Amino acid sequence: MKKVKLTETVLRDAQQSLMATRLPYADYEGILSDMDKAGYYSIECWGGATFDSCLRYLGEDPWERLRNLRKNLPNTKLQMLLRGQNLLGYKHYHDDVVEKFIQLSIKNGIDVIRIFDALNDFRNITTALESTKKYATKNTIASGCISYTQSPVHTVEKYIEMCKELKNMGFDTICLKDMAGTMSPYEAEHLIKGIKDAIGDMTLILHTHCTTGMAYMTLTKAIESGIDVIDCAASCFSGGTSQPSTETMYYALKQYGIETGLDEDIINKVNNFFKPVKQKYIDNGQLNPKSLATDAQALVYKVPGGMLSNMIANLTDMHAMDKFDAALAEIPKVRADLGYPPLVTPLSQMVGNQAVTNVLVGERYKNISKEVKNYIKGEYGNPPAPIDEALSKKVLGDDQPVDCRIEDCKRTGEEFTDAKEKLGELCRSEEDIMSYICYPDQTVKFLKDRKAKEENEAVYTIEAM
Ligand code: CO
């Protein structure tokens, strides 16, 4: 019998796409023991923006969240999304930091590490892959991930080449990451048949979003074309900028006689659990119903869900929502100027912020962010196509772009020791150091709050004695 497995994304991408990753662990702890019996291929629950959000907004230690997930999901593969050499931050870290981060992720409970580079510059995922292999347990899966986008330089042949390269590099599985939900059924069919022919029986995964309304059709074609795993979210957290619905795909596949291994009662129970959770965030405004709508404009703008909801949040904060359409229209122009980078973290933020700046300032590239300058200098990797000459000249002058595998990445020791020294007595573990390296300000604040809380509790205990 034909089999297609499902990854459940409600704990990571679904809530990241719909409500800017503001879902605290306490809100879903109560359903984990059920989720553990659902029969998912994996549960995507960590990495991406969850790490930042834990420290910045939720007052949670992301490592503690991971250990709790592991404890309550002993029988399910726990999956994270990792931005290659950027880890979960926005810059290139040293190789030893990448290695340590992966060692600790596996040690604290991660099984599947989905590794991507925003530019598909595979030099940027090599260290992460080697580290995953080095610390792998029998459950570890290194998944090589391609940032899918459309542009004059992103052809089917090009993607097939990329998949062959990922296979040769030694990845266990390959994932096509259609973060903007712009992959059409036609494209899925040609792409997946071509890739399957090229990589044989290696597991191929499709990650897409409902943003443009094409996802269900695309998944259907992907399944007909031989996809092995698809990413879905519990139905109340599905649709809009999130993934297609788990239960819906389960029922559809069942009639085709395709086995998913899912337990029907449990996936329905999981969804029922999340219904009031979702309502709470609609009521308090953190889940903007705009994210739940279908917006075919994304087929023009190629804007991923998370980027869209962040842009709405930023413009709302700045009382500039009247500039929303203009900023959205500026995105593809900035993208073309920058050599068609796929719009995925950190490029999605960089392109999005630059587009918003261009519109708010009223003059294109009058202000250029530090990140965009560094991108143009070559610090993020090779752009898929050449950068606009005038823009490049404005930033580089007569300088040449640098090699992204700059000596910096190969230097070891400094970032780690430096972070340890700066944290001083606030630091209790290597995990704290890793949090600091990724998000220094947020981590210092979080660790100070943790210390203050414990001191208060200690005083209270003494007084109560
Ligand atoms: Co996604």
Coordinates of C-alpha atoms and ligand atoms in Angstrom, one line a residue:
M1 CA 0.0 0.0 0.0
K2 CA 1.2 3.5 -0.9
K3 CA 2.3 5.5 2.1
V4 CA 2.6 9.2 2.8
K5 CA 3.6 10.5 6.2
L6 CA 2.6 13.8 7.8
T7 CA 4.6 16.1 9.9
E8 CA 2.5 18.2 12.4
T9 CA 3.6 21.9 12.5
V10 CA 1.1 23.4 15.0
L11 CA 3.8 23.9 17.6
R12 CA 6.2 25.7 15.3
D13 CA 5.4 26.9 11.8
A14 CA 1.6 27.1 12.1
Q15 CA 1.8 29.4 15.2
Q16 CA 4.8 31.2 13.8
S17 CA 2.9 32.0 10.5
L18 CA -0.4 32.9 12.1
M19 CA 0.5 34.6 15.4
A20 CA 4.1 35.6 15.2
T21 CA 5.3 32.6 17.3
R22 CA 3.7 33.9 20.5
L23 CA 2.3 30.5 21.7
P24 CA 3.8 29.7 25.2
Y25 CA 4.6 26.1 26.1
A26 CA 2.1 26.1 28.9
D27 CA -0.7 26.5 26.4
Y28 CA -0.1 23.1 24.8
E29 CA 1.6 21.0 27.4
G30 CA -1.8 19.4 28.2
I31 CA -2.1 17.8 24.7
L32 CA 1.4 16.5 24.2
S33 CA 0.8 13.0 25.6
D34 CA -2.0 12.6 23.1
M35 CA 0.1 14.0 20.2
D36 CA 2.7 11.5 21.1
K37 CA 0.3 8.7 20.0
A38 CA -1.0 10.3 16.8
G39 CA 1.4 8.6 14.4
Y40 CA 3.0 11.7 12.9
Y41 CA 6.2 11.3 10.9
S42 CA 7.5 14.0 13.2
I43 CA 6.4 17.0 15.2
E44 CA 8.0 20.3 14.2
C45 CA 8.3 22.1 17.5
W46 CA 11.5 24.0 17.9
G47 CA 13.8 26.2 16.0
G48 CA 12.7 28.8 13.5
A49 CA 11.5 31.8 15.4
T50 CA 10.5 29.9 18.5
F51 CA 13.9 30.3 20.1
D52 CA 13.9 34.1 19.7
S53 CA 10.2 34.4 20.8
C54 CA 10.8 32.4 24.0
L55 CA 13.6 34.7 25.1
R56 CA 12.2 38.0 23.7
Y57 CA 8.5 37.8 24.4
L58 CA 7.5 34.7 26.5
G59 CA 10.1 34.7 29.3
E60 CA 10.8 31.1 28.5
D61 CA 14.1 29.3 28.3
P62 CA 14.0 27.7 24.8
W63 CA 16.2 24.8 26.0
E64 CA 13.9 24.1 28.9
R65 CA 11.0 24.1 26.5
L66 CA 12.8 21.5 24.3
R67 CA 13.6 19.3 27.3
N68 CA 9.9 19.5 28.3
L69 CA 8.8 18.6 24.8
R70 CA 11.2 15.6 24.8
K71 CA 9.9 14.4 28.2
N72 CA 6.2 14.6 27.1
L73 CA 6.8 13.3 23.5
P74 CA 9.0 10.3 24.2
N75 CA 7.9 8.3 21.1
T76 CA 7.7 10.9 18.4
K77 CA 10.5 12.4 16.4
L78 CA 11.0 16.0 17.4
Q79 CA 11.9 18.3 14.5
M80 CA 13.6 21.7 14.3
L81 CA 14.3 24.2 11.6
L82 CA 17.9 25.5 11.5
R83 CA 19.2 28.3 9.4
G84 CA 22.5 26.6 8.6
Q85 CA 25.5 28.8 9.6
N86 CA 23.0 31.4 11.0
L87 CA 21.7 28.8 13.5
L88 CA 18.6 30.5 14.9
G89 CA 20.0 34.0 14.6
Y90 CA 20.6 36.4 11.8
K91 CA 24.4 36.3 11.1
H92 CA 27.0 33.7 10.4
Y93 CA 28.4 32.1 13.5
H94 CA 31.8 30.4 13.9
D95 CA 32.1 26.8 13.0
D96 CA 32.7 25.7 16.6
V97 CA 29.5 27.6 17.7
V98 CA 27.5 25.8 15.0
E99 CA 28.9 22.5 16.1
K100 CA 28.2 23.1 19.8
F101 CA 24.6 24.4 19.1
I102 CA 23.8 21.2 17.2
Q103 CA 25.4 19.0 19.8
L104 CA 23.2 20.6 22.5
S105 CA 20.1 20.5 20.3
I106 CA 20.5 16.7 20.0
K107 CA 21.4 16.3 23.6
N108 CA 18.3 18.2 24.8
G109 CA 16.0 16.2 22.6
I110 CA 16.0 17.0 18.9
D111 CA 15.8 14.2 16.3
V112 CA 15.2 15.8 12.9
I113 CA 17.3 18.8 12.0
R114 CA 16.0 20.5 8.9
I115 CA 18.9 22.6 7.7
F116 CA 18.6 25.3 5.0
D117 CA 20.4 28.3 3.7
A118 CA 18.3 31.3 2.6
L119 CA 20.3 31.6 -0.6
N120 CA 20.7 27.8 -1.2
D121 CA 24.5 28.4 -0.9
F122 CA 25.3 25.0 0.4
R123 CA 28.7 26.1 1.8
N124 CA 26.5 27.6 4.5
I125 CA 25.0 24.3 5.6
T126 CA 28.1 22.1 5.4
T127 CA 29.2 22.6 9.0
A128 CA 25.7 22.1 10.3
L129 CA 25.5 18.8 8.4
E130 CA 28.9 17.5 9.6
S131 CA 28.0 18.4 13.2
T132 CA 24.7 16.6 12.9
K133 CA 26.5 13.5 11.7
K134 CA 29.1 13.8 14.4
Y135 CA 26.6 13.9 17.3
A136 CA 23.9 11.7 15.7
T137 CA 22.0 9.2 17.7
K138 CA 20.1 6.3 16.1
N139 CA 17.1 8.6 15.8
T140 CA 18.8 11.6 14.3
I141 CA 17.9 12.7 10.8
A142 CA 19.8 15.3 8.9
S143 CA 17.4 16.8 6.4
G144 CA 18.8 19.0 3.7
C145 CA 16.4 21.7 2.8
I146 CA 16.0 23.8 -0.3
S147 CA 14.5 27.3 -0.2
Y148 CA 12.0 27.2 -3.0
T149 CA 11.2 30.3 -5.0
Q150 CA 10.5 31.3 -8.5
S151 CA 12.6 33.7 -10.6
P152 CA 14.3 33.7 -14.0
V153 CA 17.2 31.8 -12.5
H154 CA 15.3 29.2 -10.5
T155 CA 14.5 26.5 -13.0
V156 CA 13.5 22.8 -12.5
E157 CA 16.9 21.7 -13.8
K158 CA 18.5 24.0 -11.2
Y159 CA 16.5 22.4 -8.4
I160 CA 17.3 18.9 -9.5
E161 CA 21.0 19.8 -9.5
M162 CA 20.6 21.1 -5.9
C163 CA 18.9 17.9 -4.8
K164 CA 21.7 15.7 -6.3
E165 CA 24.2 17.9 -4.5
L166 CA 22.4 17.5 -1.1
K167 CA 22.3 13.7 -1.6
N168 CA 26.0 13.7 -2.4
M169 CA 26.8 15.8 0.7
G170 CA 25.3 13.0 2.8
F171 CA 21.9 14.3 4.0
D172 CA 19.4 11.6 5.0
T173 CA 16.3 13.3 3.6
I174 CA 15.6 16.3 1.3
C175 CA 12.9 18.9 1.9
L176 CA 11.5 21.4 -0.6
K177 CA 10.6 24.4 1.5
D178 CA 7.9 26.5 -0.3
M179 CA 7.7 29.2 2.4
A180 CA 5.6 31.6 0.4
G181 CA 3.1 28.9 -0.8
T182 CA 3.7 29.9 -4.4
M183 CA 4.5 26.4 -5.8
S184 CA 1.7 25.5 -8.2
P185 CA 0.3 22.0 -8.8
Y186 CA 2.0 22.0 -12.2
E187 CA 5.3 23.0 -10.8
A188 CA 5.1 20.4 -8.0
E189 CA 4.4 17.7 -10.5
H190 CA 7.4 18.5 -12.7
L191 CA 9.7 19.2 -9.9
I192 CA 8.9 16.2 -7.8
K193 CA 9.0 13.7 -10.7
G194 CA 12.3 15.1 -11.8
I195 CA 13.8 15.1 -8.4
K196 CA 12.5 11.6 -7.6
D197 CA 14.1 10.3 -10.8
A198 CA 17.4 11.9 -9.8
I199 CA 17.6 10.9 -6.1
G200 CA 16.0 7.4 -6.2
D201 CA 14.3 6.2 -3.0
M202 CA 15.7 8.9 -0.7
T203 CA 12.8 10.5 1.4
L204 CA 11.5 13.7 -0.2
I205 CA 9.4 16.1 1.8
L206 CA 7.3 19.0 0.8
H207 CA 6.7 22.0 3.0
T208 CA 4.3 24.5 1.8
H209 CA 1.9 27.2 3.0
C210 CA -1.8 27.9 2.2
T211 CA -1.1 31.6 1.7
T212 CA -2.1 31.7 -2.0
G213 CA -4.8 29.0 -1.8
M214 CA -2.8 26.5 -3.9
A215 CA -1.5 24.3 -1.2
Y216 CA -4.1 21.5 -1.3
M217 CA -3.9 21.2 -5.1
T218 CA -0.1 21.3 -4.9
L219 CA 0.0 18.6 -2.2
T220 CA -2.4 16.4 -4.3
K221 CA -0.1 16.6 -7.3
A222 CA 2.9 16.1 -5.1
I223 CA 1.4 12.9 -3.7
E224 CA 0.6 11.7 -7.2
S225 CA 4.2 12.5 -8.2
G226 CA 5.8 10.5 -5.4
I227 CA 6.3 12.8 -2.4
D228 CA 7.0 10.8 0.8
V229 CA 6.2 13.3 3.6
I230 CA 4.0 16.4 3.7
D231 CA 3.8 19.1 6.4
C232 CA 0.4 19.9 7.8
A233 CA -1.1 21.6 10.8
A234 CA -4.1 20.7 13.1
S235 CA -7.0 22.2 11.2
C236 CA -7.9 25.1 13.5
F237 CA -4.3 26.3 13.1
S238 CA -4.2 25.6 9.3
G239 CA -5.0 27.6 6.3
G240 CA -4.1 31.2 5.5
T241 CA -0.4 31.8 6.0
S242 CA -0.1 28.4 7.8
Q243 CA 0.0 24.8 6.4
P244 CA -2.8 22.7 5.0
S245 CA -4.9 20.9 7.5
T246 CA -3.8 17.5 9.0
E247 CA -7.3 16.0 9.3
T248 CA -8.4 17.2 5.9
M249 CA -5.3 15.5 4.2
Y250 CA -5.9 12.4 6.4
Y251 CA -9.5 12.0 5.1
A252 CA -8.6 12.7 1.5
L253 CA -5.6 10.3 1.5
K254 CA -7.6 7.6 3.2
Q255 CA -10.1 7.5 0.3
Y256 CA -7.2 7.1 -2.2
G257 CA -6.1 4.1 -0.1
I258 CA -2.9 5.9 0.9
E259 CA -1.7 5.0 4.4
T260 CA -0.7 7.9 6.7
G261 CA -0.3 5.9 9.9
L262 CA -2.4 8.6 11.7
D263 CA -4.9 7.8 14.4
E264 CA -8.2 9.5 13.4
D265 CA -9.5 9.9 16.9
I266 CA -6.3 11.4 18.2
I267 CA -5.8 13.9 15.4
N268 CA -9.3 15.1 16.0
K269 CA -8.7 15.3 19.7
V270 CA -5.6 17.4 19.1
N271 CA -7.5 19.8 17.0
N272 CA -10.3 20.1 19.6
F273 CA -7.7 21.0 22.1
F274 CA -6.3 23.8 20.0
K275 CA -9.7 25.4 19.2
P276 CA -10.0 27.5 22.4
V277 CA -6.3 28.2 22.3
K278 CA -6.7 29.8 18.9
Q279 CA -9.8 31.7 20.1
K280 CA -7.9 33.2 23.0
Y281 CA -5.4 34.8 20.6
I282 CA -8.0 36.0 18.2
D283 CA -9.7 37.7 21.1
N284 CA -6.6 39.3 22.4
G285 CA -5.6 40.5 19.0
Q286 CA -2.4 38.4 18.7
L287 CA -3.8 36.3 15.9
N288 CA -4.9 38.8 13.2
P289 CA -7.7 37.2 11.1
K290 CA -6.0 38.7 8.1
S291 CA -3.4 35.9 8.3
L292 CA -6.2 33.3 8.0
A293 CA -7.4 34.6 4.6
T294 CA -6.3 33.4 1.2
D295 CA -4.3 36.0 -0.7
A296 CA -3.4 35.2 -4.3
Q297 CA -1.4 38.4 -4.5
A298 CA 1.4 36.5 -2.9
L299 CA 1.8 34.8 -6.3
V300 CA 3.0 38.1 -7.5
Y301 CA 4.9 39.2 -4.4
K302 CA 6.3 35.8 -3.3
V303 CA 5.9 36.8 0.4
P304 CA 6.0 34.0 3.0
G305 CA 3.4 33.9 5.7
G306 CA 5.6 34.8 8.6
M307 CA 6.9 37.8 6.7
L308 CA 3.4 39.0 5.9
S309 CA 2.2 38.8 9.5
N310 CA 5.4 40.5 10.7
M311 CA 5.0 43.3 8.2
I312 CA 1.4 43.8 9.3
A313 CA 2.5 43.9 12.9
N314 CA 5.4 46.4 12.2
L315 CA 3.3 48.7 10.1
T316 CA 0.5 48.6 12.7
D317 CA 3.0 49.6 15.4
M318 CA 4.1 52.5 13.3
H319 CA 0.5 53.5 12.5
A320 CA 1.5 53.2 8.8
M321 CA -0.9 50.4 7.6
D322 CA -2.0 52.8 4.8
K323 CA 1.5 52.1 3.3
F324 CA 0.9 48.3 3.3
D325 CA 0.0 47.9 -0.4
A326 CA 2.9 50.2 -1.5
A327 CA 5.4 48.3 0.7
L328 CA 4.1 45.0 -0.6
A329 CA 4.5 46.2 -4.2
E330 CA 8.1 47.3 -3.4
I331 CA 9.2 43.8 -2.2
P332 CA 9.6 42.2 -5.7
K333 CA 11.5 45.2 -6.9
V334 CA 14.0 45.0 -4.0
R335 CA 14.2 41.3 -4.5
A336 CA 15.1 41.7 -8.2
D337 CA 17.7 44.4 -7.3
L338 CA 19.3 41.9 -4.8
G339 CA 19.6 39.1 -7.3
Y340 CA 16.4 37.2 -6.6
P341 CA 17.1 35.8 -3.1
P342 CA 14.4 33.4 -1.9
L343 CA 12.3 35.3 0.7
V344 CA 13.1 33.2 3.8
T345 CA 14.7 34.2 7.1
P346 CA 16.9 36.2 7.3
L347 CA 16.5 37.4 3.7
S348 CA 12.7 37.8 4.1
Q349 CA 13.2 40.3 7.0
M350 CA 16.0 42.1 5.2
V351 CA 14.1 42.5 1.9
G352 CA 10.8 43.3 3.8
N353 CA 12.4 45.9 6.0
Q354 CA 14.2 47.5 3.1
A355 CA 11.0 47.6 1.1
V356 CA 9.2 49.2 4.0
T357 CA 12.0 51.7 4.5
N358 CA 12.1 52.6 0.8
V359 CA 8.4 53.3 0.9
L360 CA 8.3 55.2 4.3
V361 CA 11.4 57.3 3.4
G362 CA 9.9 58.1 0.0
E363 CA 13.2 57.5 -1.8
R364 CA 14.6 54.1 -2.8
Y365 CA 17.8 53.1 -1.0
K366 CA 18.3 56.5 0.6
N367 CA 18.7 54.4 3.8
I368 CA 20.2 51.0 3.4
S369 CA 20.1 48.7 6.4
K370 CA 23.4 47.3 7.8
E371 CA 22.2 43.7 6.9
V372 CA 21.4 44.6 3.3
K373 CA 24.8 46.2 3.0
N374 CA 26.5 43.1 4.4
Y375 CA 24.5 41.0 2.0
I376 CA 25.7 43.1 -0.9
K377 CA 29.2 42.7 0.4
G378 CA 28.8 39.0 0.1
E379 CA 28.7 38.0 3.8
Y380 CA 25.6 35.9 3.5
G381 CA 26.7 33.9 0.4
N382 CA 26.4 34.0 -3.3
P383 CA 23.1 35.6 -4.5
P384 CA 21.3 33.5 -7.1
A385 CA 21.7 36.2 -9.7
P386 CA 23.9 39.3 -9.9
I387 CA 23.0 42.3 -7.8
D388 CA 21.8 45.5 -9.5
E389 CA 25.0 47.3 -10.5
A390 CA 24.1 50.8 -9.3
L391 CA 23.0 49.5 -5.9
S392 CA 26.1 47.3 -5.6
K393 CA 28.3 50.3 -6.5
K394 CA 26.5 52.5 -4.0
V395 CA 27.4 50.0 -1.2
L396 CA 30.7 48.5 -2.3
G397 CA 32.3 51.6 -4.0
D398 CA 35.4 50.1 -5.6
D399 CA 35.6 47.1 -3.2
Q400 CA 35.0 43.5 -4.3
P401 CA 32.4 41.3 -2.5
V402 CA 33.9 38.9 0.1
D403 CA 33.8 35.1 0.1
C404 CA 31.0 34.1 2.5
R405 CA 33.1 31.3 3.9
I406 CA 35.2 34.1 5.3
E407 CA 37.9 33.3 7.8
D408 CA 35.5 34.4 10.4
C409 CA 33.5 31.1 10.3
K410 CA 36.6 29.0 10.5
R411 CA 37.9 30.9 13.5
T412 CA 37.1 29.0 16.6
G413 CA 36.9 29.6 20.4
E414 CA 36.5 33.3 20.5
E415 CA 32.7 33.7 20.2
F416 CA 32.1 31.0 22.9
T417 CA 34.7 32.3 25.4
D418 CA 33.7 35.8 24.9
A419 CA 30.0 35.1 25.5
K420 CA 30.9 33.1 28.6
E421 CA 32.9 36.0 30.0
K422 CA 30.2 38.5 29.3
L423 CA 27.5 36.5 31.0
G424 CA 29.6 36.0 34.1
E425 CA 27.7 34.6 37.0
L426 CA 24.4 34.8 35.1
C427 CA 25.7 31.8 33.1
R428 CA 24.9 28.3 34.4
S429 CA 25.2 26.1 31.3
E430 CA 26.5 25.8 27.8
E431 CA 22.9 26.3 26.7
D432 CA 22.8 29.7 28.3
I433 CA 25.9 30.6 26.3
M434 CA 24.3 29.5 23.1
S435 CA 21.2 31.6 23.8
Y436 CA 23.5 34.6 24.5
I437 CA 25.4 34.1 21.3
C438 CA 22.2 34.0 19.2
Y439 CA 20.3 36.8 21.1
P440 CA 22.6 38.6 23.5
D441 CA 20.3 41.4 24.8
Q442 CA 17.2 39.2 25.2
T443 CA 19.3 36.5 26.9
V444 CA 20.8 38.8 29.5
K445 CA 17.4 40.2 30.3
F446 CA 16.0 36.7 30.5
L447 CA 18.8 35.4 32.8
K448 CA 18.6 38.5 35.1
D449 CA 14.8 37.9 35.4
R450 CA 15.4 34.2 36.1
K451 CA 17.9 35.1 38.9
A452 CA 15.6 37.8 40.4
K453 CA 12.7 35.4 40.4
E454 CA 14.7 32.7 42.1
E455 CA 16.0 35.1 44.7
N456 CA 12.5 36.3 45.5
E457 CA 11.4 32.7 45.8
A458 CA 14.4 32.0 48.1
V459 CA 13.4 35.0 50.4
Y460 CA 9.8 33.8 50.4
T461 CA 10.9 30.3 51.4
I462 CA 13.0 31.6 54.3
E463 CA 10.2 33.9 55.5
A464 CA 7.8 31.0 55.3
M465 CA 9.9 28.7 57.4
Ligands
CO1 CO 7.2 27.4 6.6

